[in-house]
Short mmCIF file of C-alpha atoms in Angstrom, two decimals:
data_model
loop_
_atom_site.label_atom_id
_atom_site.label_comp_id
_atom_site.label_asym_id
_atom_site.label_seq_id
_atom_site.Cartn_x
_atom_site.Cartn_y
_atom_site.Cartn_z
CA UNK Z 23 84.94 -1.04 133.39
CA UNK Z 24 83.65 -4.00 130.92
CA UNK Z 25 83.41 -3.17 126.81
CA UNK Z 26 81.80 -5.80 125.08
CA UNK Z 27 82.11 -6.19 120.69
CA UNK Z 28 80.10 -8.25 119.22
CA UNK Z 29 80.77 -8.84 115.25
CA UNK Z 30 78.37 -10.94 112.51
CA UNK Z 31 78.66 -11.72 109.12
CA UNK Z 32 75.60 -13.57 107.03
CA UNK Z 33 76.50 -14.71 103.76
CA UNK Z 34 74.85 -15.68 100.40
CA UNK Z 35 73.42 -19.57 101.45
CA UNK Z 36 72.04 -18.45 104.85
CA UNK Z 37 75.37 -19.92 107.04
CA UNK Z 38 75.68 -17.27 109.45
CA UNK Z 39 79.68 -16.75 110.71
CA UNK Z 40 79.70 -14.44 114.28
CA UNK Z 41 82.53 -13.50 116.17
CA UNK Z 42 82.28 -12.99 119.59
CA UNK Z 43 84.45 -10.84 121.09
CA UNK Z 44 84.46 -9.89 124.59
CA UNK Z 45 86.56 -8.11 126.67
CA UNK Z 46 86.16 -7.71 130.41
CA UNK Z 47 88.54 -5.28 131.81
CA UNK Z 48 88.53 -5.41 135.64
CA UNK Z 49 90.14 -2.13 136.88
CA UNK Z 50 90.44 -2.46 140.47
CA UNK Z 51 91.18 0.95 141.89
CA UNK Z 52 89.22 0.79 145.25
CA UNK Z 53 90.01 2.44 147.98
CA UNK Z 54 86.88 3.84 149.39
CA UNK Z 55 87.98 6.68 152.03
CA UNK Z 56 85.09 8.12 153.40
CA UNK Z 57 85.29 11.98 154.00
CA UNK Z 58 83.23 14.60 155.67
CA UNK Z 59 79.91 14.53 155.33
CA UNK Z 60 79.88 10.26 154.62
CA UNK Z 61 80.83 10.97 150.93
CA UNK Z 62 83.12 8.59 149.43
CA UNK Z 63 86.35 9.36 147.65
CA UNK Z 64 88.26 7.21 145.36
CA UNK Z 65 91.91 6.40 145.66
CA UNK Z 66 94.07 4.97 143.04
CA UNK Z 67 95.28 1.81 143.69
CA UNK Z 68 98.31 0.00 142.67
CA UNK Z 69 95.88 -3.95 142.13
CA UNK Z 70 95.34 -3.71 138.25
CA UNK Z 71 93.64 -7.03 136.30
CA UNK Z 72 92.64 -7.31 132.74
CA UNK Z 73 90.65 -10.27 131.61
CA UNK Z 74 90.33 -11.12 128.19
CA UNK Z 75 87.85 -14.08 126.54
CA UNK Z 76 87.28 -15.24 123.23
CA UNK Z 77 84.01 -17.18 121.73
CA UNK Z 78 83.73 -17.80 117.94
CA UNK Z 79 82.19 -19.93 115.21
CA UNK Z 80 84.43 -20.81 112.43
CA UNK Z 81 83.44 -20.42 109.22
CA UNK Z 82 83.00 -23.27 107.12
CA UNK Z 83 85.29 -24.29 104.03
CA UNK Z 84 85.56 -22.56 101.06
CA UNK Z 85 84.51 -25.77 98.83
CA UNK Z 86 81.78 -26.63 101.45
CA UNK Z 87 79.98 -23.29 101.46
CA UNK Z 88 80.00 -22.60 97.34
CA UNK Z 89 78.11 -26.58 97.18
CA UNK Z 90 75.96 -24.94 99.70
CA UNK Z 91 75.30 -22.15 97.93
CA UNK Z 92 74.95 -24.49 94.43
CA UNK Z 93 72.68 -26.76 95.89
CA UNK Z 94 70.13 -23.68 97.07
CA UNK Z 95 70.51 -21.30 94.15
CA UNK Z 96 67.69 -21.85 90.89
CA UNK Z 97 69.18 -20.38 87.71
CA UNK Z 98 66.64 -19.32 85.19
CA UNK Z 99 66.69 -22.18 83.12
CA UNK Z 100 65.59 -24.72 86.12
CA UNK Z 101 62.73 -22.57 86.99
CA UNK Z 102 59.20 -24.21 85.42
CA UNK Z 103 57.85 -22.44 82.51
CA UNK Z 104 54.04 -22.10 82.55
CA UNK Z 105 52.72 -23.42 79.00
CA UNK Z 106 51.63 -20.18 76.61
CA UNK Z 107 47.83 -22.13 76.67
CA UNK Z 108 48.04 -21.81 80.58
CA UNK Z 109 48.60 -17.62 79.97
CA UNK Z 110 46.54 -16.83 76.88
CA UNK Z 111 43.52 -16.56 75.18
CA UNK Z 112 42.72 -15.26 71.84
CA UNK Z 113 39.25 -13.77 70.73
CA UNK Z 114 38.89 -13.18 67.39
CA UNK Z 115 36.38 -10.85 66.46
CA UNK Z 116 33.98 -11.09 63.41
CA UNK Z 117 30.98 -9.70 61.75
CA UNK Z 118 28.41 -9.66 58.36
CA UNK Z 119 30.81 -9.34 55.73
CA UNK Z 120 30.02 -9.81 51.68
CA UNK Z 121 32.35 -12.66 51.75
CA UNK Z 122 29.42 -14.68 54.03
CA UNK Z 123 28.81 -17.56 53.85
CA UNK Z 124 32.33 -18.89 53.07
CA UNK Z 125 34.51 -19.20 56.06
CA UNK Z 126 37.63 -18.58 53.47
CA UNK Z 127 38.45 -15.11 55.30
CA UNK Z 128 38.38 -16.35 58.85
CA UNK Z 129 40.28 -19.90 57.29
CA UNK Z 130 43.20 -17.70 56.43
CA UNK Z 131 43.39 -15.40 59.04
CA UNK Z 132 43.62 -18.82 61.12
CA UNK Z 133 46.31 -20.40 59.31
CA UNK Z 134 48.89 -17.34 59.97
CA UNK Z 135 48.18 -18.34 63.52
CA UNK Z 136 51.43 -20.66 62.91
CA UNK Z 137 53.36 -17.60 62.59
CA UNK Z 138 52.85 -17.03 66.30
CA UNK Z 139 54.38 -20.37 67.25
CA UNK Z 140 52.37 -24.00 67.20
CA UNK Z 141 51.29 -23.74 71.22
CA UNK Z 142 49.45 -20.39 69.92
CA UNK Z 143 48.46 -22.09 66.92
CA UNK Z 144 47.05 -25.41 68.21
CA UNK Z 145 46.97 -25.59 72.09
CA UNK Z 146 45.72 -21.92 73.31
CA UNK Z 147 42.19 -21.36 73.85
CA UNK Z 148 40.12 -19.35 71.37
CA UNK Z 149 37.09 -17.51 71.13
CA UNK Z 150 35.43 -16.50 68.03
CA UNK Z 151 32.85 -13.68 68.91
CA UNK Z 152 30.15 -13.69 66.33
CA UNK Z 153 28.55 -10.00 66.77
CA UNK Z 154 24.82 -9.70 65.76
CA UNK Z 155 23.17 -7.02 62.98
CA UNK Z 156 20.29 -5.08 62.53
CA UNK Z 157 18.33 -6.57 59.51
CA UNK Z 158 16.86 -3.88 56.87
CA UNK Z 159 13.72 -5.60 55.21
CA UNK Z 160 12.74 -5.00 52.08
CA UNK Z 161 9.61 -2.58 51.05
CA UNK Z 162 8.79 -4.49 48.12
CA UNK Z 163 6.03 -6.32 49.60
CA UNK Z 164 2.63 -6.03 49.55
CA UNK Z 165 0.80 -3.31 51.45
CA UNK Z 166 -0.96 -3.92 54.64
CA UNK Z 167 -3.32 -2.09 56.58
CA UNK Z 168 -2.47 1.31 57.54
CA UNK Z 169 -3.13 0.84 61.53
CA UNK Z 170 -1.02 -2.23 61.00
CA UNK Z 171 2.14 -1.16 63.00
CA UNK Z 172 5.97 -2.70 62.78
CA UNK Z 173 6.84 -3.27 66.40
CA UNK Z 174 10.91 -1.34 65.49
CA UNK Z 175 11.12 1.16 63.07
CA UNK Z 176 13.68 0.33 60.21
CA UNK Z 177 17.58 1.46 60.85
CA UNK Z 178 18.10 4.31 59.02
CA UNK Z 179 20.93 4.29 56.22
CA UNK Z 180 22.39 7.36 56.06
CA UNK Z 181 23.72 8.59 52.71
CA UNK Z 182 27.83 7.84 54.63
CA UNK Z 183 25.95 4.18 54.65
CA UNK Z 184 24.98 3.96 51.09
CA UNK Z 185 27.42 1.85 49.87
CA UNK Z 186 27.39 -2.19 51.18
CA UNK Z 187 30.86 -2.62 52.64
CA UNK Z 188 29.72 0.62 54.86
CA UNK Z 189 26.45 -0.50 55.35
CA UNK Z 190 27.90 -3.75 56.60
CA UNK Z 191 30.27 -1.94 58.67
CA UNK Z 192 27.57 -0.19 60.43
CA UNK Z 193 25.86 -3.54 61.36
CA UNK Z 194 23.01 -3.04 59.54
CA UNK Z 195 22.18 -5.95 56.28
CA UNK Z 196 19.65 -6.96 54.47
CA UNK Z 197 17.57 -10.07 54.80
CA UNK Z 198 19.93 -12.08 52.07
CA UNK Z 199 23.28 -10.98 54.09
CA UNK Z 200 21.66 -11.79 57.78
CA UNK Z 201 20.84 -15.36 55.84
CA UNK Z 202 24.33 -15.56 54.85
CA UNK Z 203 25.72 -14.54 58.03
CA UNK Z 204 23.51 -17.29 59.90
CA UNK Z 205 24.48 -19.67 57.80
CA UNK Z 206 28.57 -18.89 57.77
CA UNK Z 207 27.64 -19.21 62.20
CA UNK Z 208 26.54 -22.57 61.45
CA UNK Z 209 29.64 -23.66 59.16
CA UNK Z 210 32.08 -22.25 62.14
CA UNK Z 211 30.50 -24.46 64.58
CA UNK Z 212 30.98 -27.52 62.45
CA UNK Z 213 34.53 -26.54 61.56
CA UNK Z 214 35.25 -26.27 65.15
CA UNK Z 215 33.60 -29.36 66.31
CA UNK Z 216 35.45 -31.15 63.53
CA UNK Z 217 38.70 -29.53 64.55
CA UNK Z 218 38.36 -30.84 68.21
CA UNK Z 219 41.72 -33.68 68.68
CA UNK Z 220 43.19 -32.53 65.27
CA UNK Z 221 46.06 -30.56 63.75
CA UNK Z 222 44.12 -27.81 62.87
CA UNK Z 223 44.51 -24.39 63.94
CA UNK Z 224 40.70 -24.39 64.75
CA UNK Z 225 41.30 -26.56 67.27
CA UNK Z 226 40.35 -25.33 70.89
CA UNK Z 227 38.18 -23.04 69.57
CA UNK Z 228 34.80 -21.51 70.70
CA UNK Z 229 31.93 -19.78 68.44
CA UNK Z 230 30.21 -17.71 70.70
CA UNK Z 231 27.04 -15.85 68.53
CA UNK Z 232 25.76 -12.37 70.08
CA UNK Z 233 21.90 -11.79 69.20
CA UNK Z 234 22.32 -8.19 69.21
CA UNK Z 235 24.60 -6.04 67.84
CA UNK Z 236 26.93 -4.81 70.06
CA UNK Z 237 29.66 -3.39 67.62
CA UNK Z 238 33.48 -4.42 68.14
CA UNK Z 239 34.14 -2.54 71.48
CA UNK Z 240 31.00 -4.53 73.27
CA UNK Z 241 31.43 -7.73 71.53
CA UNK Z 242 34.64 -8.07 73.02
CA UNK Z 243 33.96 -6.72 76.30
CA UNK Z 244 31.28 -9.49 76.12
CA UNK Z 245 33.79 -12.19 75.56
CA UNK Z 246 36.31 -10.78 78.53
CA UNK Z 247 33.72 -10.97 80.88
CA UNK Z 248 32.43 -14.76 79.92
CA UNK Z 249 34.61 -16.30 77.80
CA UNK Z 250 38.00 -16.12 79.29
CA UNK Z 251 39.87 -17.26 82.16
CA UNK Z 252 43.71 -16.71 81.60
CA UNK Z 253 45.79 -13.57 82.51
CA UNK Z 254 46.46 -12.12 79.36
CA UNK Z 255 44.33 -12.33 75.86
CA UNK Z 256 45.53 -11.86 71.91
CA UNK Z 257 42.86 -10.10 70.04
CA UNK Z 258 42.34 -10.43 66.43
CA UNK Z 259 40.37 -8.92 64.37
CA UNK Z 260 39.33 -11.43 61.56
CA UNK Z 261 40.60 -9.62 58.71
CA UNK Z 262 43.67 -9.54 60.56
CA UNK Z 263 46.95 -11.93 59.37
CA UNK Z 264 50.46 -12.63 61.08
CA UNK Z 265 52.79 -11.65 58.03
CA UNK Z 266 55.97 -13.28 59.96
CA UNK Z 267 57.49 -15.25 62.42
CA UNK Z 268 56.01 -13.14 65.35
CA UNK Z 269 57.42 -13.43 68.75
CA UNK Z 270 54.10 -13.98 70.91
CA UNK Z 271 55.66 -16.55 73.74
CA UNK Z 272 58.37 -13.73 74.64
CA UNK Z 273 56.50 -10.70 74.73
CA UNK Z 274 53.91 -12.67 77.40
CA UNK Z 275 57.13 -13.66 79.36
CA UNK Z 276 58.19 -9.81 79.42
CA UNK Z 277 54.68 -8.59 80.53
CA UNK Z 278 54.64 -11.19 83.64
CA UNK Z 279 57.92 -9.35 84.41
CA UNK Z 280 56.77 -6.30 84.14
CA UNK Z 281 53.75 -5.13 85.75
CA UNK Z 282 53.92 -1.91 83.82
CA UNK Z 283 53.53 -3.85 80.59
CA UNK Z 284 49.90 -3.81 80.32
CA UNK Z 285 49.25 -3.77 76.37
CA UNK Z 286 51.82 -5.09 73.46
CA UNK Z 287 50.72 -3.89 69.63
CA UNK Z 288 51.62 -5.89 67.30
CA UNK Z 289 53.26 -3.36 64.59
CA UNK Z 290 51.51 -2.51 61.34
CA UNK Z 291 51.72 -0.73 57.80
CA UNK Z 292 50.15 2.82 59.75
CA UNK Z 293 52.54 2.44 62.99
CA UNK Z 294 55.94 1.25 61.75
CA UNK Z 295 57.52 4.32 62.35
CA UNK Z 296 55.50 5.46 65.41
CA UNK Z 297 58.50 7.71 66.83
CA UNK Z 298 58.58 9.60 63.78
CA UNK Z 299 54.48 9.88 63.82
CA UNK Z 300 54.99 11.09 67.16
CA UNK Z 301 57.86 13.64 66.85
CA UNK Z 302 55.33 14.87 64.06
CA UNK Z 303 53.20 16.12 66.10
CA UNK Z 304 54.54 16.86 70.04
CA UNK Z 305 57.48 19.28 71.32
CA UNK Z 306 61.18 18.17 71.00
CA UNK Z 307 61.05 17.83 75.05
CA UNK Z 308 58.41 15.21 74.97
CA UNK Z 309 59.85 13.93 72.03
CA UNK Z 310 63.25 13.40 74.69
CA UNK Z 311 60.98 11.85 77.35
CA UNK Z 312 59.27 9.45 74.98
CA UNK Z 313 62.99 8.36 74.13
CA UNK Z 314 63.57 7.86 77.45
CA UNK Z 315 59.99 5.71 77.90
CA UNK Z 316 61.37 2.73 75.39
CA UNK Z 317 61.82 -0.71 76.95
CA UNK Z 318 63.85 -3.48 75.99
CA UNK Z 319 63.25 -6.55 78.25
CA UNK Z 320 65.75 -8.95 78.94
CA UNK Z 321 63.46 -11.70 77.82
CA UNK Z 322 63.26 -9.51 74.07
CA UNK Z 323 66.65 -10.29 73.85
CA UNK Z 324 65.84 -13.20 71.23
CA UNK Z 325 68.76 -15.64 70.40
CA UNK Z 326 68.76 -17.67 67.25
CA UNK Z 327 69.40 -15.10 64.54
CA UNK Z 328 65.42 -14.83 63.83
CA UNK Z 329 64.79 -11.22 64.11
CA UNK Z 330 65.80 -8.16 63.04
CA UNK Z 331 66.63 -6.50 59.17
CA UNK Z 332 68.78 -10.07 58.17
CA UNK Z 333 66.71 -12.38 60.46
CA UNK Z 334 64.87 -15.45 59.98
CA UNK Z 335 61.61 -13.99 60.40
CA UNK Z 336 62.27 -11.55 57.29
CA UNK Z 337 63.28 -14.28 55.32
CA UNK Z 338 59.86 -16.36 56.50
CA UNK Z 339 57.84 -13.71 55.42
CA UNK Z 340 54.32 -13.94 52.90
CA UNK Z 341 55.40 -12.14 49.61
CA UNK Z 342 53.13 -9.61 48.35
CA UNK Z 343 50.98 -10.78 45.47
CA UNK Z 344 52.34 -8.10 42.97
CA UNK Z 345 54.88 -6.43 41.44
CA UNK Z 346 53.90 -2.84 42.76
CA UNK Z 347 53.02 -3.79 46.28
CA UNK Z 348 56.32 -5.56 46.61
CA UNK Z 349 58.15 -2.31 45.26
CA UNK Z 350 56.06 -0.22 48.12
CA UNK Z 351 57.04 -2.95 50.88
CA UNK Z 352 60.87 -2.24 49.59
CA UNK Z 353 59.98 2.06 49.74
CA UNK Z 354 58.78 1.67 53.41
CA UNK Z 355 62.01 -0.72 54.35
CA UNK Z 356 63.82 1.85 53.30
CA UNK Z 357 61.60 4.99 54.82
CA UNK Z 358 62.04 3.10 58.41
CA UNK Z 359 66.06 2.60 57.88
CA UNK Z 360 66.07 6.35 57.85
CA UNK Z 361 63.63 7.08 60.56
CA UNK Z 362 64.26 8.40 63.74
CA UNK Z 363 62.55 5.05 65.10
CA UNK Z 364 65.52 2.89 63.85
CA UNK Z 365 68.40 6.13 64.27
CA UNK Z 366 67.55 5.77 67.99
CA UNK Z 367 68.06 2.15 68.10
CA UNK Z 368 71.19 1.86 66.10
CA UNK Z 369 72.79 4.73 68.86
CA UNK Z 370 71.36 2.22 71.83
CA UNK Z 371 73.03 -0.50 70.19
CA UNK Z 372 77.03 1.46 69.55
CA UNK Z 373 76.20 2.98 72.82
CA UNK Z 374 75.73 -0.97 74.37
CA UNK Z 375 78.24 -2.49 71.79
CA UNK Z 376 80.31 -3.20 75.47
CA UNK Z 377 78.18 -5.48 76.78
CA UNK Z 378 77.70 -7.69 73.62
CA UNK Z 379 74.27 -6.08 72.44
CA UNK Z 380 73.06 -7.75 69.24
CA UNK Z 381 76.38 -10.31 69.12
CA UNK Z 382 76.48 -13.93 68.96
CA UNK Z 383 73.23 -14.00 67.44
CA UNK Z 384 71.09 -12.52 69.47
CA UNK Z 385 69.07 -9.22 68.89
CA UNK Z 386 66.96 -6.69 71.20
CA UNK Z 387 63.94 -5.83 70.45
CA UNK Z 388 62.36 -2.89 71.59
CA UNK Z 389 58.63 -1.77 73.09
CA UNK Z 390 57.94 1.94 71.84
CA UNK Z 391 55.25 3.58 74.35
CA UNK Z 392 52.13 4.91 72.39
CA UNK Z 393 49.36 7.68 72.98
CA UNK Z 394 46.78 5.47 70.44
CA UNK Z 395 44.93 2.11 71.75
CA UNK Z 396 45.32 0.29 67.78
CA UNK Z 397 42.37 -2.06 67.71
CA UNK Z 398 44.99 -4.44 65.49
CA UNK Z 399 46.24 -7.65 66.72
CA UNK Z 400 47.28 -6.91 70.59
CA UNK Z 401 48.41 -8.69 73.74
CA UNK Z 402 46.33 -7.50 76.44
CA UNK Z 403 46.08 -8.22 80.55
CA UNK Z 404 42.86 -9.60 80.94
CA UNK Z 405 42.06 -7.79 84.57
CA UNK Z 406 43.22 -4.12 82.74
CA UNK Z 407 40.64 -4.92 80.01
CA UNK Z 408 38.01 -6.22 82.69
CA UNK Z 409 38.65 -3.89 85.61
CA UNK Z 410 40.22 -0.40 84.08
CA UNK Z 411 39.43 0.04 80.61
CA UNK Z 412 36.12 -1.39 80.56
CA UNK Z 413 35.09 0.07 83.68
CA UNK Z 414 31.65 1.76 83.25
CA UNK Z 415 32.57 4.47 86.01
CA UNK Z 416 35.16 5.63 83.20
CA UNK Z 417 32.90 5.36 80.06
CA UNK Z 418 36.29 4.78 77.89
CA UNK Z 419 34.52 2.84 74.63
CA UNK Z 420 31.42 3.48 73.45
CA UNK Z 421 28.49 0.78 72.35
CA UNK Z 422 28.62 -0.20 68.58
CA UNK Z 423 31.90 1.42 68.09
CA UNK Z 424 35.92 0.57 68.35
CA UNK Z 425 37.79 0.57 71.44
CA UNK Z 426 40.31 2.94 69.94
CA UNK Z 427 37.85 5.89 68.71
CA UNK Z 428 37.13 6.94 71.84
CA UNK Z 429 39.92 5.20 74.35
CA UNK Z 430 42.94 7.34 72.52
CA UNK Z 431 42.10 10.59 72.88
CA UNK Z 432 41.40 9.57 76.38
CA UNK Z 433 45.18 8.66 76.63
CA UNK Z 434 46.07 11.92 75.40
CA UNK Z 435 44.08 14.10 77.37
CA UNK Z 436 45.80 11.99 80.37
CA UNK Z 437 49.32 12.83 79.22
CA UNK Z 438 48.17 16.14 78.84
CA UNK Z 439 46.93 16.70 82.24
CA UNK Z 440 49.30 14.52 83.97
CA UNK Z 441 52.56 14.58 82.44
CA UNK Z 442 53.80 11.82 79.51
CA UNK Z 443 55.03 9.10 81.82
CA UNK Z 444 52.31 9.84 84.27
CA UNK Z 445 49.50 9.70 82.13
CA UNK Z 446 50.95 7.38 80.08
CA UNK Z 447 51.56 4.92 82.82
CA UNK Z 448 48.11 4.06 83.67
CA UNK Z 449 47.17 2.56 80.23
CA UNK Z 450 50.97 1.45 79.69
CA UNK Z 451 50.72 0.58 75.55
CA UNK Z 452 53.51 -0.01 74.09
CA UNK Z 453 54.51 -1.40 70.23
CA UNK Z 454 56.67 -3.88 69.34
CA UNK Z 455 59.31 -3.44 66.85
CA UNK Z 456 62.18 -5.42 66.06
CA UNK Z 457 63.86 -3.15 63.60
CA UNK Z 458 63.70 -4.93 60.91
CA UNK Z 459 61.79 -2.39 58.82
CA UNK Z 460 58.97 -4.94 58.23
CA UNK Z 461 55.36 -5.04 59.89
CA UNK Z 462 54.25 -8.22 62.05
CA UNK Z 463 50.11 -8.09 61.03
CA UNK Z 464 48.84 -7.57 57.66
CA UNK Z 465 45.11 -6.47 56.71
CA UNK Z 466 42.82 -8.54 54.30
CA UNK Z 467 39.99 -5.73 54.33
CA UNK Z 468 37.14 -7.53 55.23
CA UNK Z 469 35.01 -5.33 53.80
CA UNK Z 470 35.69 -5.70 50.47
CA UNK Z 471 37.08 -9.55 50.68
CA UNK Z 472 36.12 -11.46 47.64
CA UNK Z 473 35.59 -15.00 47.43
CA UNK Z 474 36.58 -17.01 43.84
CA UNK Z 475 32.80 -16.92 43.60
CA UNK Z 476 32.10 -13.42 44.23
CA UNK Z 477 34.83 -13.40 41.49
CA UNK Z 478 32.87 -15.21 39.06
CA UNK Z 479 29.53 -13.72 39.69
CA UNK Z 480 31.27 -10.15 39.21
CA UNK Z 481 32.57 -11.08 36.19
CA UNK Z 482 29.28 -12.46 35.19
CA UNK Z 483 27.63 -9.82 35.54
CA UNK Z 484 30.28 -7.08 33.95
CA UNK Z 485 30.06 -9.36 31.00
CA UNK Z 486 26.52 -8.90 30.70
#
């Protein structure tokens, strides 16, 4: 009889230990007596041997084996960082606005690009998409023949469209404003040609001018599709501002972790409090699964005191211009430390207190799941944009209007059909919070943006 036992052992740095161990026991018990019929019978026999050999590899020295293991581990901080310009683009969107043709509007939507960090600021790419607008001629001049025939029909201005800022918003101006908007087109270019090898946040930027209108939803899929090149883009609408210290580099870092991770919001005045919009209106069960939904990446886990309710980024922030909005901005602090949004955090945070959450100055921030695509300023993977989103078998936004009219209910339906994390998952929007009560983005209102010489000329004119 022969038994053979072969043990192995691999450890952390690839040194494989084995232990041989074999055992040959030689049981000689022969004594063949042949019987009837030439069968053989066995007969014990008093010649016993056992035989017992040993092959092994030592393993190597304790000190040894942990250099080994040293000298082929990376830690986290070794391992290259790929420059934010290398990752993202940003496309900021704009149109014919009464502001045109000063570039003051777009000027200081640019300069809260410093908020962001100065590689967003000054080193990544940028795309300013210049949508194009319907022009409304005047009827004021003088009559032609009647079988002379305009080759379009004017756009119709619905009594909704009376007023300018709509008007405007529809893409449709008149011959003064499509002047105007030409000639603001013109000043952008020579901005960002004078920008190029500077300090300026319009450095590395692109004006890219659309001879149609497209409306928002088109100009930007128009910009995906030609303009851009890296794996994620930051869009910005250009009535859009950074209020604070916004933490851009770390929430690309946490989507390259995290495939599910497809779009970041960046929080504003109407979704603060998201958790409490959405308890609002959904079942206390899917209100428990949407609690369950919330991710806080490791790499949200933000050292240096600078976020949260006594961080650095709330004491960095832009003031409000008055007395009353500043009172408001103080009402909504307080709304959100009372919200369900912030009541859920707080119980993560006792509930983590263990581990050392929020200690030493570090705090978490968190990425609340959402049913509504917000057109405000978003971090975005390029290919979900491209390849899902904007797919045309899917028909998800609609030509001359926002991504988010018609992409949100979409969402919902999903959910509906498929279950909240299952519907959710294939769109995978999220908001970013850091519990500080305070929004990231504010809103100039393009719309109705005056320059100091609309100013005047209004004043002028009241005066008269």
């Amino acid at each position: 009889m022969a038994l053979s036992l072969r043990l192995a052992k691999a450890c952390g740095s690839g040194v494989v230990e084995s232990l041989i161990l074999q055992i040959q026991i030689a049981v000689v018990r022969r004594a063949a007596v042949k019987g009837g019929k030439g069968t053989e019978k066995l007969a014990l026999s008093n010649k016993r041997s056992v035989t017992l050999s040993f092959r092994g590899v030592l393993p190597p020295e304790p000190s040894s084996l942990s250099k080994q293991m040293e000298s082929c581990k990376l830690s986290e901080e070794s391992k290259p960082q790929v420059p934010l310009a290398k990752l993202l683009t940003i496309i900021v969107t704009t149109s014919p606005i009464r502001s045109n043709p000063s570039t003051e509007l777009l000027e200081r939507t640019f300069d809260t690009f410093q908020f962001a960090g100065s590689e967003f600021a000054y080193e990544c790419p940028k795309v300013i998409v210049c949508d194009g607008c319907r022009v409304l001629e005047d009827d004021t001049g003088e009559n032609t023949d009647s079988d002379e025939k305009k080759d379009e029909d004017p756009p119709k201005i619905t009594r909704k469209y009376a007023n300018v800022k709509q008007t405007l918003r529809n893409g449709i101006a008149t011959v003064d404003q499509a002047k105007n908007y030409t000639e603001l087109k013109k000043r952008l270019h020579k901005l960002c040609a004078d920008s190029q090898g500077t300090q300026s946040t319009f450095s590395n930027t692109t004006v890219v001018e659309l001879e149609e209108r497209h409306g928002y939803g088109f100009a930007l899929r128009h910009a995906l599709y030609n303009c851009v090149e890296t794996p994620y883009v930051c869009v910005i609408q250009h009535d859009r501002t950074f209020m604070r210290p916004t933490p851009i580099q770390e929430v690309v870092s946490a989507m390259e972790s995290r495939e599910d991770i497809k779009y970041v919001g960046v929080s504003m005045k109407s979704n603060l409090n998201y958790y409490d919009i959405f308890s609002s209106k959904y079942s206390r069960r899917a209100c428990t699964e949407l609690k369950t939904m919330i991710i806080r990446p490791e790499e949200l886990n933000i050292s240096g005191n600078r976020y949260g309710p006594n961080g650095h980024s709330i004491a960095n922030m832009v003031e409000p211009p008055s007395e009353k909005r500043r009172k408001l901005r103080d009402i909504a602090r307080q709304t959100y430390m009372a919200s369900h949004q912030n009541i859920i955090y707080e119980e993560w945070v006792e509930s983590m207190s263990s581990s050392g959450a929020n200690q030493d100055g570090f705090h978490q921030l968190s990425l609340t799941p959402t049913l509504f695509w917000y057109d405000n300023t978003h971090i975005v993977r390029t290919e979900h944009y491209r390849d899902f989103i904007y797919n045309p078998v899917f028909k998800m936004v609609a030509r001359g209007g926002f991504v988010e009219d018609k992409l949100s209910p979409i969402i919902k339906r999903s959910c509906e059909r498929l279950g909240l994390k299952d519907g959710h998952a294939k769109f995978g929007c999220y908001l970013l919070d850091d519990h500080s009560g305070d929004v990231f983005t504010g809103h100039l209102d393009g719309g109705s943006y005056n320059t100091a010489g609309l100013h005047v000329k209004r004043n002028a004119s009241e005066r008269s």
